[in-house]
């Protein structure tokens, strides 16, 4: 259903004909297989660190359960980055009660919103994988393991997600 174009920079040393012409899917697959036979395919690792970004704003009632849900994961290869977006309640005190070297707490001077907080944490991330988890969320203890399994099955995946179940207070 689609025209396939082989880009010159990718195959310029491998194809003897001009590469700006459309090729059939079968021809494109043959060329792809030829290039793969000449060049080692680097498979991305799937056992790396998971960064969990937790934006926090006035969730002193919920953030403890959110942290505990992360700490209870069956896959323990993670860091938890928490960005307190200038909370006015006792959220900071709740977070301070958790003594785990994988938890890193950052406090903003002014409230900027959830996505700016997530973006700040993304910049600080050391992980190979990135998950955003709100400070009023609880997650299944096998979530990280299940997500990682999908990357093991197909290491070229760029994104894996799960279903959300909405709960009240």
PDB file of C-alpha atoms in Angstrom:
ATOM      1  CA  UNK A   1       0.000   0.000   0.000  1.00  0.00           C
ATOM      2  CA  UNK A   2       3.005   2.296   0.454  1.00  0.00           C
ATOM      3  CA  UNK A   3       5.905   3.470  -1.630  1.00  0.00           C
ATOM      4  CA  UNK A   4       9.210   2.596  -0.027  1.00  0.00           C
ATOM      5  CA  UNK A   5      12.221   4.830  -0.565  1.00  0.00           C
ATOM      6  CA  UNK A   6      15.691   3.684   0.385  1.00  0.00           C
ATOM      7  CA  UNK A   7      17.501   6.654   1.817  1.00  0.00           C
ATOM      8  CA  UNK A   8      20.941   7.260   0.293  1.00  0.00           C
ATOM      9  CA  UNK A   9      22.821   7.847   3.549  1.00  0.00           C
ATOM     10  CA  UNK A  10      21.799   4.454   4.927  1.00  0.00           C
ATOM     11  CA  UNK A  11      22.516   2.257   1.927  1.00  0.00           C
ATOM     12  CA  UNK A  12      24.818   4.310  -0.310  1.00  0.00           C
ATOM     13  CA  UNK A  13      27.667   1.781  -0.170  1.00  0.00           C
ATOM     14  CA  UNK A  14      25.435  -1.245  -0.493  1.00  0.00           C
ATOM     15  CA  UNK A  15      23.201  -0.554  -3.493  1.00  0.00           C
ATOM     16  CA  UNK A  16      24.520  -0.188  -7.053  1.00  0.00           C
ATOM     17  CA  UNK A  17      21.497   1.653  -8.482  1.00  0.00           C
ATOM     18  CA  UNK A  18      20.227   5.165  -7.703  1.00  0.00           C
ATOM     19  CA  UNK A  19      18.534   5.058  -4.318  1.00  0.00           C
ATOM     20  CA  UNK A  20      16.032   7.861  -4.785  1.00  0.00           C
ATOM     21  CA  UNK A  21      13.687   5.704  -6.858  1.00  0.00           C
ATOM     22  CA  UNK A  22      10.799   3.931  -5.152  1.00  0.00           C
ATOM     23  CA  UNK A  23      11.330   0.207  -4.590  1.00  0.00           C
ATOM     24  CA  UNK A  24       8.889  -2.593  -3.875  1.00  0.00           C
ATOM     25  CA  UNK A  25       8.502  -3.885  -0.326  1.00  0.00           C
ATOM     26  CA  UNK A  26      10.158  -7.125  -1.436  1.00  0.00           C
ATOM     27  CA  UNK A  27      13.156  -5.262  -2.885  1.00  0.00           C
ATOM     28  CA  UNK A  28      13.401  -3.080   0.215  1.00  0.00           C
ATOM     29  CA  UNK A  29      13.413  -6.185   2.423  1.00  0.00           C
ATOM     30  CA  UNK A  30      16.154  -7.774   0.288  1.00  0.00           C
ATOM     31  CA  UNK A  31      18.273  -4.638   0.588  1.00  0.00           C
ATOM     32  CA  UNK A  32      17.633  -4.466   4.313  1.00  0.00           C
ATOM     33  CA  UNK A  33      18.664  -8.116   4.719  1.00  0.00           C
ATOM     34  CA  UNK A  34      21.791  -7.481   2.650  1.00  0.00           C
ATOM     35  CA  UNK A  35      22.833  -4.540   4.835  1.00  0.00           C
ATOM     36  CA  UNK A  36      22.138  -6.548   8.005  1.00  0.00           C
ATOM     37  CA  UNK A  37      24.377  -9.337   6.675  1.00  0.00           C
ATOM     38  CA  UNK A  38      27.229  -6.820   6.242  1.00  0.00           C
ATOM     39  CA  UNK A  39      26.794  -4.851   9.474  1.00  0.00           C
ATOM     40  CA  UNK A  40      26.345  -6.166  12.984  1.00  0.00           C
ATOM     41  CA  UNK A  41      23.017  -5.297  14.489  1.00  0.00           C
ATOM     42  CA  UNK A  42      23.401  -3.633  17.861  1.00  0.00           C
ATOM     43  CA  UNK A  43      20.623  -4.909  20.125  1.00  0.00           C
ATOM     44  CA  UNK A  44      19.679  -2.384  22.827  1.00  0.00           C
ATOM     45  CA  UNK A  45      20.052  -3.705  26.388  1.00  0.00           C
ATOM     46  CA  UNK A  46      16.860  -4.531  28.242  1.00  0.00           C
ATOM     47  CA  UNK A  47      18.321  -5.015  31.719  1.00  0.00           C
ATOM     48  CA  UNK A  48      19.141  -1.371  32.475  1.00  0.00           C
ATOM     49  CA  UNK A  49      18.064   0.981  35.192  1.00  0.00           C
ATOM     50  CA  UNK A  50      14.457   2.190  35.276  1.00  0.00           C
ATOM     51  CA  UNK A  51      13.933   5.828  36.238  1.00  0.00           C
ATOM     52  CA  UNK A  52      10.600   6.511  37.911  1.00  0.00           C
ATOM     53  CA  UNK A  53       9.676  10.197  37.767  1.00  0.00           C
ATOM     54  CA  UNK A  54       7.148  11.239  40.389  1.00  0.00           C
ATOM     55  CA  UNK A  55       5.825  14.795  40.186  1.00  0.00           C
ATOM     56  CA  UNK A  56       4.395  15.805  43.548  1.00  0.00           C
ATOM     57  CA  UNK A  57       2.049  18.600  44.541  1.00  0.00           C
ATOM     58  CA  UNK A  58       0.042  18.646  47.774  1.00  0.00           C
ATOM     59  CA  UNK A  59      -0.424  14.885  47.975  1.00  0.00           C
ATOM     60  CA  UNK A  60       0.641  14.276  51.563  1.00  0.00           C
ATOM     61  CA  UNK A  61      -2.321  11.880  51.912  1.00  0.00           C
ATOM     62  CA  UNK A  62      -1.286   9.776  48.902  1.00  0.00           C
ATOM     63  CA  UNK A  63       2.458  10.053  48.238  1.00  0.00           C
ATOM     64  CA  UNK A  64       3.394   7.473  50.894  1.00  0.00           C
ATOM     65  CA  UNK A  65       1.363   4.763  49.165  1.00  0.00           C
ATOM     66  CA  UNK A  66       2.770   5.811  45.787  1.00  0.00           C
ATOM     67  CA  UNK A  67       6.348   5.475  47.093  1.00  0.00           C
ATOM     68  CA  UNK A  68       5.577   2.139  48.768  1.00  0.00           C
ATOM     69  CA  UNK A  69       4.123   0.812  45.499  1.00  0.00           C
ATOM     70  CA  UNK A  70       7.381   1.669  43.714  1.00  0.00           C
ATOM     71  CA  UNK A  71       9.519   0.155  46.486  1.00  0.00           C
ATOM     72  CA  UNK A  72       7.429  -3.053  46.385  1.00  0.00           C
ATOM     73  CA  UNK A  73       8.255  -3.799  42.731  1.00  0.00           C
ATOM     74  CA  UNK A  74       9.497  -7.296  41.905  1.00  0.00           C
ATOM     75  CA  UNK A  75      12.022  -5.628  39.548  1.00  0.00           C
ATOM     76  CA  UNK A  76      14.216  -3.679  41.948  1.00  0.00           C
ATOM     77  CA  UNK A  77      16.554  -2.096  39.368  1.00  0.00           C
ATOM     78  CA  UNK A  78      15.187   1.450  39.564  1.00  0.00           C
ATOM     79  CA  UNK A  79      15.728   4.962  40.828  1.00  0.00           C
ATOM     80  CA  UNK A  80      12.831   7.078  42.092  1.00  0.00           C
ATOM     81  CA  UNK A  81      13.075  10.794  41.376  1.00  0.00           C
ATOM     82  CA  UNK A  82      10.498  12.958  43.132  1.00  0.00           C
ATOM     83  CA  UNK A  83       9.980  16.596  42.176  1.00  0.00           C
ATOM     84  CA  UNK A  84       7.930  18.489  44.756  1.00  0.00           C
ATOM     85  CA  UNK A  85       6.310  21.279  42.767  1.00  0.00           C
ATOM     86  CA  UNK A  86       6.221  23.752  45.704  1.00  0.00           C
ATOM     87  CA  UNK A  87       3.687  21.857  47.822  1.00  0.00           C
ATOM     88  CA  UNK A  88       2.101  23.783  50.674  1.00  0.00           C
ATOM     89  CA  UNK A  89       1.131  20.712  52.721  1.00  0.00           C
ATOM     90  CA  UNK A  90       3.367  18.194  54.529  1.00  0.00           C
ATOM     91  CA  UNK A  91       4.303  16.195  51.437  1.00  0.00           C
ATOM     92  CA  UNK A  92       8.031  16.828  52.005  1.00  0.00           C
ATOM     93  CA  UNK A  93       7.812  15.376  55.525  1.00  0.00           C
ATOM     94  CA  UNK A  94       6.127  12.229  54.214  1.00  0.00           C
ATOM     95  CA  UNK A  95       8.835  11.716  51.580  1.00  0.00           C
ATOM     96  CA  UNK A  96      11.584  12.373  54.169  1.00  0.00           C
ATOM     97  CA  UNK A  97      10.267   9.397  56.141  1.00  0.00           C
ATOM     98  CA  UNK A  98      11.468   6.980  53.435  1.00  0.00           C
ATOM     99  CA  UNK A  99      15.132   6.090  53.775  1.00  0.00           C
ATOM    100  CA  UNK A 100      16.184   4.366  50.558  1.00  0.00           C
ATOM    101  CA  UNK A 101      19.244   5.338  48.523  1.00  0.00           C
ATOM    102  CA  UNK A 102      17.241   4.963  45.307  1.00  0.00           C
ATOM    103  CA  UNK A 103      14.894   7.811  46.280  1.00  0.00           C
ATOM    104  CA  UNK A 104      16.006  11.306  45.263  1.00  0.00           C
ATOM    105  CA  UNK A 105      13.874  14.276  46.303  1.00  0.00           C
ATOM    106  CA  UNK A 106      13.963  17.690  44.633  1.00  0.00           C
ATOM    107  CA  UNK A 107      11.965  20.736  45.687  1.00  0.00           C
ATOM    108  CA  UNK A 108      10.877  23.503  43.301  1.00  0.00           C
ATOM    109  CA  UNK A 109      10.698  27.081  44.519  1.00  0.00           C
ATOM    110  CA  UNK A 110       7.523  27.771  42.562  1.00  0.00           C
ATOM    111  CA  UNK A 111       4.635  25.698  41.271  1.00  0.00           C
ATOM    112  CA  UNK A 112       5.050  25.070  37.537  1.00  0.00           C
ATOM    113  CA  UNK A 113       2.744  22.108  36.915  1.00  0.00           C
ATOM    114  CA  UNK A 114       3.007  18.382  36.372  1.00  0.00           C
ATOM    115  CA  UNK A 115       4.662  18.219  32.944  1.00  0.00           C
ATOM    116  CA  UNK A 116       7.394  20.780  33.683  1.00  0.00           C
ATOM    117  CA  UNK A 117       8.181  18.694  36.793  1.00  0.00           C
ATOM    118  CA  UNK A 118       8.337  15.487  34.740  1.00  0.00           C
ATOM    119  CA  UNK A 119      10.604  17.223  32.217  1.00  0.00           C
ATOM    120  CA  UNK A 120      12.958  18.350  35.009  1.00  0.00           C
ATOM    121  CA  UNK A 121      13.163  14.761  36.225  1.00  0.00           C
ATOM    122  CA  UNK A 122      13.755  13.484  32.702  1.00  0.00           C
ATOM    123  CA  UNK A 123      16.835  15.711  32.503  1.00  0.00           C
ATOM    124  CA  UNK A 124      18.123  14.242  35.795  1.00  0.00           C
ATOM    125  CA  UNK A 125      17.328  10.661  34.825  1.00  0.00           C
ATOM    126  CA  UNK A 126      20.145   8.104  34.868  1.00  0.00           C
ATOM    127  CA  UNK A 127      17.975   5.224  33.692  1.00  0.00           C
ATOM    128  CA  UNK A 128      17.773   3.405  30.390  1.00  0.00           C
ATOM    129  CA  UNK A 129      13.980   3.354  30.781  1.00  0.00           C
ATOM    130  CA  UNK A 130      11.692   6.151  31.977  1.00  0.00           C
ATOM    131  CA  UNK A 131       8.319   5.916  33.705  1.00  0.00           C
ATOM    132  CA  UNK A 132       6.207   8.794  34.973  1.00  0.00           C
ATOM    133  CA  UNK A 133       4.109   7.911  38.012  1.00  0.00           C
ATOM    134  CA  UNK A 134       1.967  10.537  39.717  1.00  0.00           C
ATOM    135  CA  UNK A 135       2.233  10.977  43.465  1.00  0.00           C
ATOM    136  CA  UNK A 136      -1.360   9.835  43.939  1.00  0.00           C
ATOM    137  CA  UNK A 137      -0.922   6.632  41.884  1.00  0.00           C
ATOM    138  CA  UNK A 138      -0.446   3.089  43.094  1.00  0.00           C
ATOM    139  CA  UNK A 139       1.028   0.505  40.757  1.00  0.00           C
ATOM    140  CA  UNK A 140       0.931  -3.258  40.632  1.00  0.00           C
ATOM    141  CA  UNK A 141       4.076  -4.815  42.158  1.00  0.00           C
ATOM    142  CA  UNK A 142       4.862  -6.593  38.891  1.00  0.00           C
ATOM    143  CA  UNK A 143       4.507  -3.552  36.605  1.00  0.00           C
ATOM    144  CA  UNK A 144       8.235  -2.968  36.032  1.00  0.00           C
ATOM    145  CA  UNK A 145       8.854  -6.687  35.429  1.00  0.00           C
ATOM    146  CA  UNK A 146       6.007  -6.894  32.922  1.00  0.00           C
ATOM    147  CA  UNK A 147       7.130  -3.768  31.072  1.00  0.00           C
ATOM    148  CA  UNK A 148      10.724  -5.011  30.947  1.00  0.00           C
ATOM    149  CA  UNK A 149       9.516  -8.398  29.593  1.00  0.00           C
ATOM    150  CA  UNK A 150       8.135  -6.618  26.553  1.00  0.00           C
ATOM    151  CA  UNK A 151      11.516  -5.016  25.858  1.00  0.00           C
ATOM    152  CA  UNK A 152      13.188  -8.429  26.254  1.00  0.00           C
ATOM    153  CA  UNK A 153      10.768  -9.893  23.689  1.00  0.00           C
ATOM    154  CA  UNK A 154      11.403  -7.024  21.257  1.00  0.00           C
ATOM    155  CA  UNK A 155      14.359  -4.824  22.240  1.00  0.00           C
ATOM    156  CA  UNK A 156      13.597  -2.382  19.431  1.00  0.00           C
ATOM    157  CA  UNK A 157      10.346  -1.250  21.020  1.00  0.00           C
ATOM    158  CA  UNK A 158      10.373   2.437  21.789  1.00  0.00           C
ATOM    159  CA  UNK A 159       7.411   2.574  24.163  1.00  0.00           C
ATOM    160  CA  UNK A 160       5.456   0.165  26.340  1.00  0.00           C
ATOM    161  CA  UNK A 161       2.379   1.181  28.323  1.00  0.00           C
ATOM    162  CA  UNK A 162      -0.211  -0.396  30.559  1.00  0.00           C
ATOM    163  CA  UNK A 163      -3.893   0.021  31.209  1.00  0.00           C
ATOM    164  CA  UNK A 164      -4.944   2.506  33.881  1.00  0.00           C
ATOM    165  CA  UNK A 165      -7.631   1.685  36.386  1.00  0.00           C
ATOM    166  CA  UNK A 166      -9.118   4.768  37.992  1.00  0.00           C
ATOM    167  CA  UNK A 167      -9.743   4.729  41.727  1.00  0.00           C
ATOM    168  CA  UNK A 168     -11.156   7.226  44.147  1.00  0.00           C
ATOM    169  CA  UNK A 169      -9.653   8.421  47.415  1.00  0.00           C
TER     170      UNK A 169
END
